[in-house]
Coordinates of C-alpha atoms and ligand atoms in Angstrom, one line a residue:
M56 CA 15.0 -33.7 9.9
A57 CA 16.7 -30.6 7.9
I58 CA 16.0 -27.4 9.5
E59 CA 17.8 -25.1 6.7
N60 CA 15.3 -22.3 5.5
R61 CA 12.9 -23.4 8.1
Y62 CA 10.7 -21.0 10.3
A63 CA 8.9 -20.8 13.5
F64 CA 6.6 -18.6 15.2
F65 CA 8.3 -17.4 18.3
D66 CA 7.9 -14.5 20.9
G67 CA 5.2 -13.0 18.6
E68 CA 7.2 -13.1 15.3
I69 CA 8.0 -15.5 12.6
V70 CA 11.9 -16.2 12.9
P71 CA 14.3 -18.7 11.4
I72 CA 13.7 -21.8 13.3
E73 CA 17.4 -21.8 14.8
R74 CA 16.5 -18.6 16.6
A75 CA 13.4 -20.4 18.2
K76 CA 15.2 -21.5 21.3
I77 CA 14.2 -21.9 24.9
S78 CA 16.6 -22.1 27.9
I79 CA 17.3 -25.6 29.7
M80 CA 15.8 -23.9 32.8
T81 CA 12.5 -23.5 31.2
S82 CA 9.7 -24.6 33.6
A83 CA 7.8 -26.5 30.7
F84 CA 11.1 -28.3 29.9
N85 CA 11.5 -29.4 33.4
Y86 CA 8.2 -30.2 34.6
G87 CA 6.1 -30.8 31.5
T88 CA 4.0 -27.8 32.0
A89 CA 3.0 -27.1 28.5
I90 CA -0.3 -27.6 26.4
F91 CA 0.2 -28.5 22.6
E92 CA -2.0 -28.7 19.7
G93 CA -1.5 -30.7 16.4
L94 CA -3.1 -29.7 13.1
R95 CA -2.8 -31.0 9.6
G96 CA -2.5 -29.0 6.5
Y97 CA -3.4 -31.0 3.4
W98 CA -1.8 -30.3 0.2
S99 CA -4.1 -30.2 -2.7
D100 CA -2.7 -30.9 -6.3
E101 CA -5.7 -29.9 -8.0
A102 CA -6.2 -26.5 -6.0
E103 CA -2.5 -26.0 -5.8
R104 CA -2.8 -24.9 -2.1
L105 CA -2.8 -26.2 1.5
Y106 CA -6.0 -26.6 3.5
V107 CA -5.7 -26.4 7.2
F108 CA -8.3 -28.6 9.0
R109 CA -10.4 -26.9 11.6
L110 CA -7.7 -24.4 12.5
H111 CA -10.1 -22.2 14.5
E112 CA -11.3 -25.3 16.7
H113 CA -7.7 -26.6 17.4
I114 CA -6.7 -22.9 18.6
E115 CA -10.0 -22.4 20.5
R116 CA -9.3 -25.9 22.2
L117 CA -5.7 -24.6 23.3
R118 CA -7.1 -21.5 24.6
R119 CA -9.6 -23.4 26.6
N120 CA -7.0 -26.0 27.9
G121 CA -4.9 -23.1 29.0
R122 CA -7.2 -22.6 31.7
I123 CA -6.2 -26.0 33.2
L124 CA -2.6 -25.0 33.6
M125 CA -3.7 -21.3 34.6
M126 CA -2.4 -19.9 31.2
D127 CA -3.9 -17.4 29.0
L128 CA -2.9 -17.1 25.2
P129 CA -0.5 -14.2 24.6
H130 CA -2.2 -13.3 21.7
P131 CA -6.1 -13.4 20.4
V132 CA -7.3 -16.7 19.0
A133 CA -7.6 -14.9 15.6
E134 CA -4.1 -13.8 15.6
I135 CA -2.7 -17.1 16.4
E136 CA -4.8 -18.5 13.5
H137 CA -3.3 -15.8 11.4
A138 CA 0.1 -16.7 12.5
V139 CA -0.4 -20.5 11.7
V140 CA -1.5 -19.2 8.1
R141 CA 1.6 -16.9 7.7
L142 CA 4.0 -19.4 8.9
L143 CA 2.7 -21.9 6.5
R144 CA 2.8 -19.3 3.6
K145 CA 6.4 -18.5 4.5
E146 CA 7.2 -22.2 4.7
A147 CA 5.7 -22.6 1.1
F148 CA 5.2 -26.5 1.7
R149 CA 3.8 -28.3 -1.2
E150 CA 3.0 -31.4 0.6
D151 CA 1.0 -32.6 3.7
V152 CA 2.2 -30.9 6.8
Y153 CA 1.7 -31.1 10.5
V154 CA 1.4 -27.9 12.7
R155 CA 2.6 -27.8 16.3
P156 CA 1.5 -25.0 18.5
L157 CA 2.9 -25.1 22.1
L158 CA 1.7 -22.8 24.8
Y159 CA 4.2 -23.3 27.6
K160 CA 5.5 -22.1 31.1
S161 CA 8.5 -19.9 30.2
A162 CA 9.7 -19.2 33.8
C163 CA 13.1 -20.3 34.8
E164 CA 12.4 -21.0 38.4
I165 CA 13.2 -24.1 40.2
G166 CA 9.9 -26.0 41.7
P167 CA 6.9 -27.3 40.0
R168 CA 3.7 -25.1 40.0
I169 CA 1.3 -23.6 37.7
H170 CA 0.4 -20.2 39.3
G171 CA 1.7 -16.9 38.8
D172 CA 4.3 -17.8 36.0
P173 CA 4.5 -16.3 32.7
C174 CA 3.8 -18.5 29.7
A175 CA 4.7 -18.1 25.8
L176 CA 3.6 -19.6 22.5
A177 CA 5.7 -21.3 19.9
I178 CA 4.5 -22.7 16.8
F179 CA 6.3 -24.8 14.3
A180 CA 5.3 -27.0 11.1
A181 CA 6.9 -29.9 9.5
P182 CA 6.1 -32.1 6.3
F183 CA 4.0 -35.1 7.6
G184 CA 2.7 -38.0 5.7
R185 CA 0.8 -41.0 7.1
Y186 CA 1.2 -41.8 10.7
L187 CA -0.6 -45.1 10.8
D188 CA -1.6 -47.6 8.0
T189 CA -5.1 -46.1 7.1
K190 CA -5.4 -48.3 4.2
N191 CA -4.7 -51.8 5.2
G192 CA -5.4 -51.3 8.8
I193 CA -3.3 -51.8 12.0
A194 CA -2.8 -54.4 14.9
A195 CA -3.4 -53.2 18.3
C196 CA -2.9 -54.4 21.9
V197 CA -4.3 -53.4 25.2
S198 CA -1.7 -51.8 26.9
S199 CA -0.4 -52.8 30.5
W200 CA -0.1 -49.0 31.1
R201 CA -3.1 -47.3 32.4
R202 CA -4.8 -44.2 30.9
L203 CA -3.8 -41.2 33.2
A204 CA -6.8 -40.3 35.3
D205 CA -8.5 -36.8 35.2
N206 CA -7.5 -36.4 38.7
A207 CA -3.8 -37.1 38.0
I208 CA -3.0 -35.2 34.7
P209 CA -6.1 -34.5 32.8
P210 CA -6.0 -36.1 29.4
R211 CA -8.3 -33.7 28.0
G212 CA -5.7 -30.9 28.5
K213 CA -3.4 -32.0 25.9
I214 CA -0.6 -31.4 28.4
T215 CA 3.0 -32.3 27.3
G216 CA 3.8 -34.0 30.5
A217 CA 0.9 -36.6 30.1
Y218 CA 2.4 -37.9 26.7
V219 CA 4.9 -39.8 28.9
D220 CA 1.9 -42.1 29.5
S221 CA 1.4 -42.3 25.5
A222 CA 5.0 -42.9 25.0
L223 CA 5.3 -45.8 27.4
A224 CA 2.3 -47.5 25.9
K225 CA 3.3 -46.8 22.3
S226 CA 6.8 -48.1 22.5
E227 CA 5.7 -51.2 24.6
A228 CA 3.2 -51.8 21.6
I229 CA 5.9 -51.6 18.8
L230 CA 8.5 -53.6 20.7
N231 CA 6.0 -56.4 21.3
G232 CA 5.2 -56.4 17.3
F233 CA 2.1 -54.2 17.4
D234 CA 1.2 -51.1 15.8
E235 CA -0.8 -49.2 18.5
A236 CA -1.8 -49.4 22.0
I237 CA -5.3 -49.1 23.3
L238 CA -5.1 -47.9 26.9
L239 CA -7.7 -48.9 29.8
S240 CA -8.7 -46.2 32.2
E241 CA -8.0 -46.8 35.9
E242 CA -11.6 -48.3 36.1
G243 CA -10.5 -50.8 33.6
L244 CA -12.8 -49.4 30.7
V245 CA -11.6 -48.7 27.2
S246 CA -10.3 -45.0 27.0
E247 CA -8.3 -44.4 23.7
A248 CA -5.1 -45.0 21.8
T249 CA -1.9 -43.3 22.5
A250 CA -2.6 -40.3 20.2
A251 CA -6.1 -41.2 18.8
N252 CA -9.6 -41.7 19.9
L253 CA -11.3 -45.0 19.5
F254 CA -14.5 -46.1 17.9
L255 CA -16.1 -49.5 17.4
V256 CA -19.2 -50.7 15.5
R257 CA -21.6 -53.1 16.8
N258 CA -24.8 -54.1 14.8
R259 CA -24.3 -50.9 12.6
E260 CA -24.3 -48.6 15.5
L261 CA -21.2 -46.4 16.1
I262 CA -19.9 -46.7 19.8
T263 CA -17.2 -44.5 21.4
P264 CA -16.2 -43.9 25.0
P265 CA -17.5 -40.5 26.4
V266 CA -15.7 -37.6 27.2
T267 CA -15.6 -38.7 30.9
A268 CA -13.6 -41.8 30.0
D269 CA -10.2 -39.9 30.4
I270 CA -9.8 -39.3 26.7
L271 CA -8.7 -36.1 24.8
E272 CA -12.0 -34.6 23.4
G273 CA -10.7 -35.1 19.8
I274 CA -11.6 -32.9 17.0
T275 CA -11.6 -35.7 14.5
R276 CA -13.9 -37.6 16.8
A277 CA -16.3 -34.7 16.8
T278 CA -16.0 -34.5 13.1
L279 CA -16.7 -38.1 12.4
I280 CA -19.7 -37.9 14.8
A281 CA -21.1 -35.3 12.7
L282 CA -20.4 -37.2 9.3
A283 CA -21.8 -40.5 10.7
R284 CA -24.9 -38.6 11.8
E285 CA -25.3 -36.8 8.5
D286 CA -25.2 -40.5 6.9
G287 CA -27.9 -41.8 9.3
I288 CA -25.5 -43.7 11.3
P289 CA -26.5 -44.1 14.8
V290 CA -23.5 -42.8 17.2
V291 CA -23.6 -43.7 20.9
E292 CA -21.2 -42.3 23.4
R293 CA -20.9 -44.8 26.2
S294 CA -18.5 -46.9 28.3
V295 CA -16.7 -49.8 26.4
H296 CA -15.6 -52.9 27.9
R297 CA -12.2 -54.5 26.9
S298 CA -13.9 -57.8 25.7
E299 CA -16.2 -55.7 23.3
L300 CA -13.0 -55.0 21.4
Y301 CA -12.9 -58.8 20.8
V302 CA -16.4 -59.2 19.6
A303 CA -16.9 -55.8 17.5
D304 CA -17.7 -55.8 13.8
E305 CA -15.3 -53.1 13.2
I306 CA -12.9 -50.7 15.1
F307 CA -11.2 -47.6 14.0
L308 CA -8.8 -45.0 15.6
C309 CA -9.0 -41.4 14.7
G310 CA -6.9 -38.2 15.3
T311 CA -5.3 -35.4 13.5
A312 CA -1.9 -37.5 12.9
S313 CA -3.9 -40.9 12.8
E314 CA -6.7 -39.7 10.5
V315 CA -9.3 -42.9 10.3
A316 CA -7.0 -45.9 10.8
P317 CA -9.0 -49.3 10.9
V318 CA -7.7 -51.6 13.6
I319 CA -7.9 -55.2 12.2
E320 CA -6.7 -57.0 15.0
V321 CA -6.6 -56.5 18.7
D322 CA -4.6 -58.7 21.2
R323 CA -4.0 -61.2 18.3
R324 CA -7.9 -61.6 17.7
A325 CA -8.9 -60.6 14.2
V326 CA -11.5 -57.8 14.2
A327 CA -14.4 -59.6 12.3
D328 CA -12.9 -60.9 9.2
G329 CA -9.5 -59.2 9.7
V330 CA -10.0 -56.4 6.9
P331 CA -11.2 -52.8 7.3
G332 CA -15.1 -52.9 7.6
G333 CA -17.6 -51.1 5.7
I334 CA -18.6 -48.2 7.8
T335 CA -15.0 -47.5 8.8
R336 CA -14.1 -47.4 5.0
T337 CA -17.0 -45.1 4.3
L338 CA -16.1 -42.6 6.9
A339 CA -12.6 -42.6 6.0
A340 CA -13.4 -41.8 2.3
R341 CA -15.8 -38.9 3.5
F342 CA -13.2 -37.6 5.8
E343 CA -10.5 -37.8 3.1
D344 CA -12.6 -36.0 0.6
L345 CA -13.5 -33.4 3.1
V346 CA -9.9 -32.6 4.3
R347 CA -8.5 -32.5 0.9
G348 CA -11.1 -29.9 -0.2
R349 CA -12.6 -32.5 -2.7
S350 CA -16.2 -32.3 -1.1
E351 CA -18.2 -29.2 -0.3
D352 CA -16.9 -27.7 2.8
S353 CA -20.3 -26.5 4.1
R354 CA -19.3 -25.8 7.6
G355 CA -16.3 -23.8 6.8
W356 CA -13.9 -26.2 8.4
L357 CA -11.1 -25.6 5.8
T358 CA -8.5 -22.7 5.9
A359 CA -7.0 -22.4 2.3
V360 CA -3.2 -21.0 2.6
D361 CA -3.2 -19.0 -0.2
G362 CA -4.8 -15.9 0.9
S363 CA -8.3 -17.0 -0.4
S364 CA -9.6 -18.8 2.5
R365 CA -13.2 -20.3 2.3
R366 CA -13.8 -19.2 6.0
S367 CA -15.6 -15.9 6.0
G368 CA -13.9 -13.0 7.8
D369 CA -11.0 -15.1 8.7
A370 CA -7.3 -15.9 9.5
G371 CA -6.7 -16.9 5.8
R372 CA -6.6 -13.4 4.6
D373 CA -3.8 -11.2 5.0
Ligands
PMP434 N1 -6.2 -38.7 21.9 C1 -4.9 -38.3 22.2 C2 -4.3 -38.6 23.4 C3 -4.2 -37.3 21.3 O1 -3.1 -36.9 21.4 C4 -5.0 -37.0 20.1 C5 -4.2 -36.2 19.0 N2 -4.5 -34.9 19.2 C6 -6.4 -37.5 19.9 C7 -7.0 -38.2 20.9 C8 -7.1 -37.1 18.5 O2 -7.4 -35.7 18.8 P1 -7.7 -34.7 17.4 O3 -8.7 -35.4 16.5 O4 -8.1 -33.6 18.0 O5 -6.4 -34.7 16.8

């Protein structure tokens, strides 16, 4: 990826990305002791601006997750939101982008630990299109890798080191001819995909594993639960057996990168008719309209990157 004229937020300021460098001795690089976030900015041709989706919730999640690794944000949440907006303005992207804040252990000491060390924040952004085939749907397998348990590396923490688990499962799936992996927890219950939460539909009811199923507490997951309830679709958070994946009427994955991705096949078994289901398509369309600013943003979930944010009293204004 070309990095000319690209920028990052690093050590409290926006700098050319070549200057945003860390030492090979950095604890986070050696031990995976960092927490990250992933946000999307959606380019709107009609409005000629980027909309960042749920900026506040992502930075708040970073702040809260920091506690798991005994890290405090080096700047207040509002300032970090503002830094994201300033970075995107500086980059002047006119396409969909991904934004990656990283809160990391910056000490250069030998030995893994989480206490007492300084931490730092870095943010970069990059153009980013579709991650999964949200139109035609994807083929998934149940991974031979298990989801990390909360008492090993808490998946809710979005801890960088934990993503080795996701990387093992994702590559195994791709190399075996699938698009994505679904991981079971140590108890053998359905947890989530490698970078996305999972929903299934049975008898017109939306079902998703609970926050105690070793999942990341996804912001897209929460968004879709809200949209579904608004549309009168019942939503249940409960344990899900592997074999329910084979008998479900519909399955979809959701996440910032993944958006709403229909699963049309699991372990070589077609999901229902093997095409994206009706509830999945309805929710995907609602989501797409919302994030691109085509429907009313009644909850203030969009931050416009042009100095005229819709959020009141917020990060979008300079
Ligand atoms: N699960 C995992 C493991 C993830 O990495 C992600 C992506 N952040 C998600 C779920 C979806 O979370 P969100 O909707 O907040 O992006």
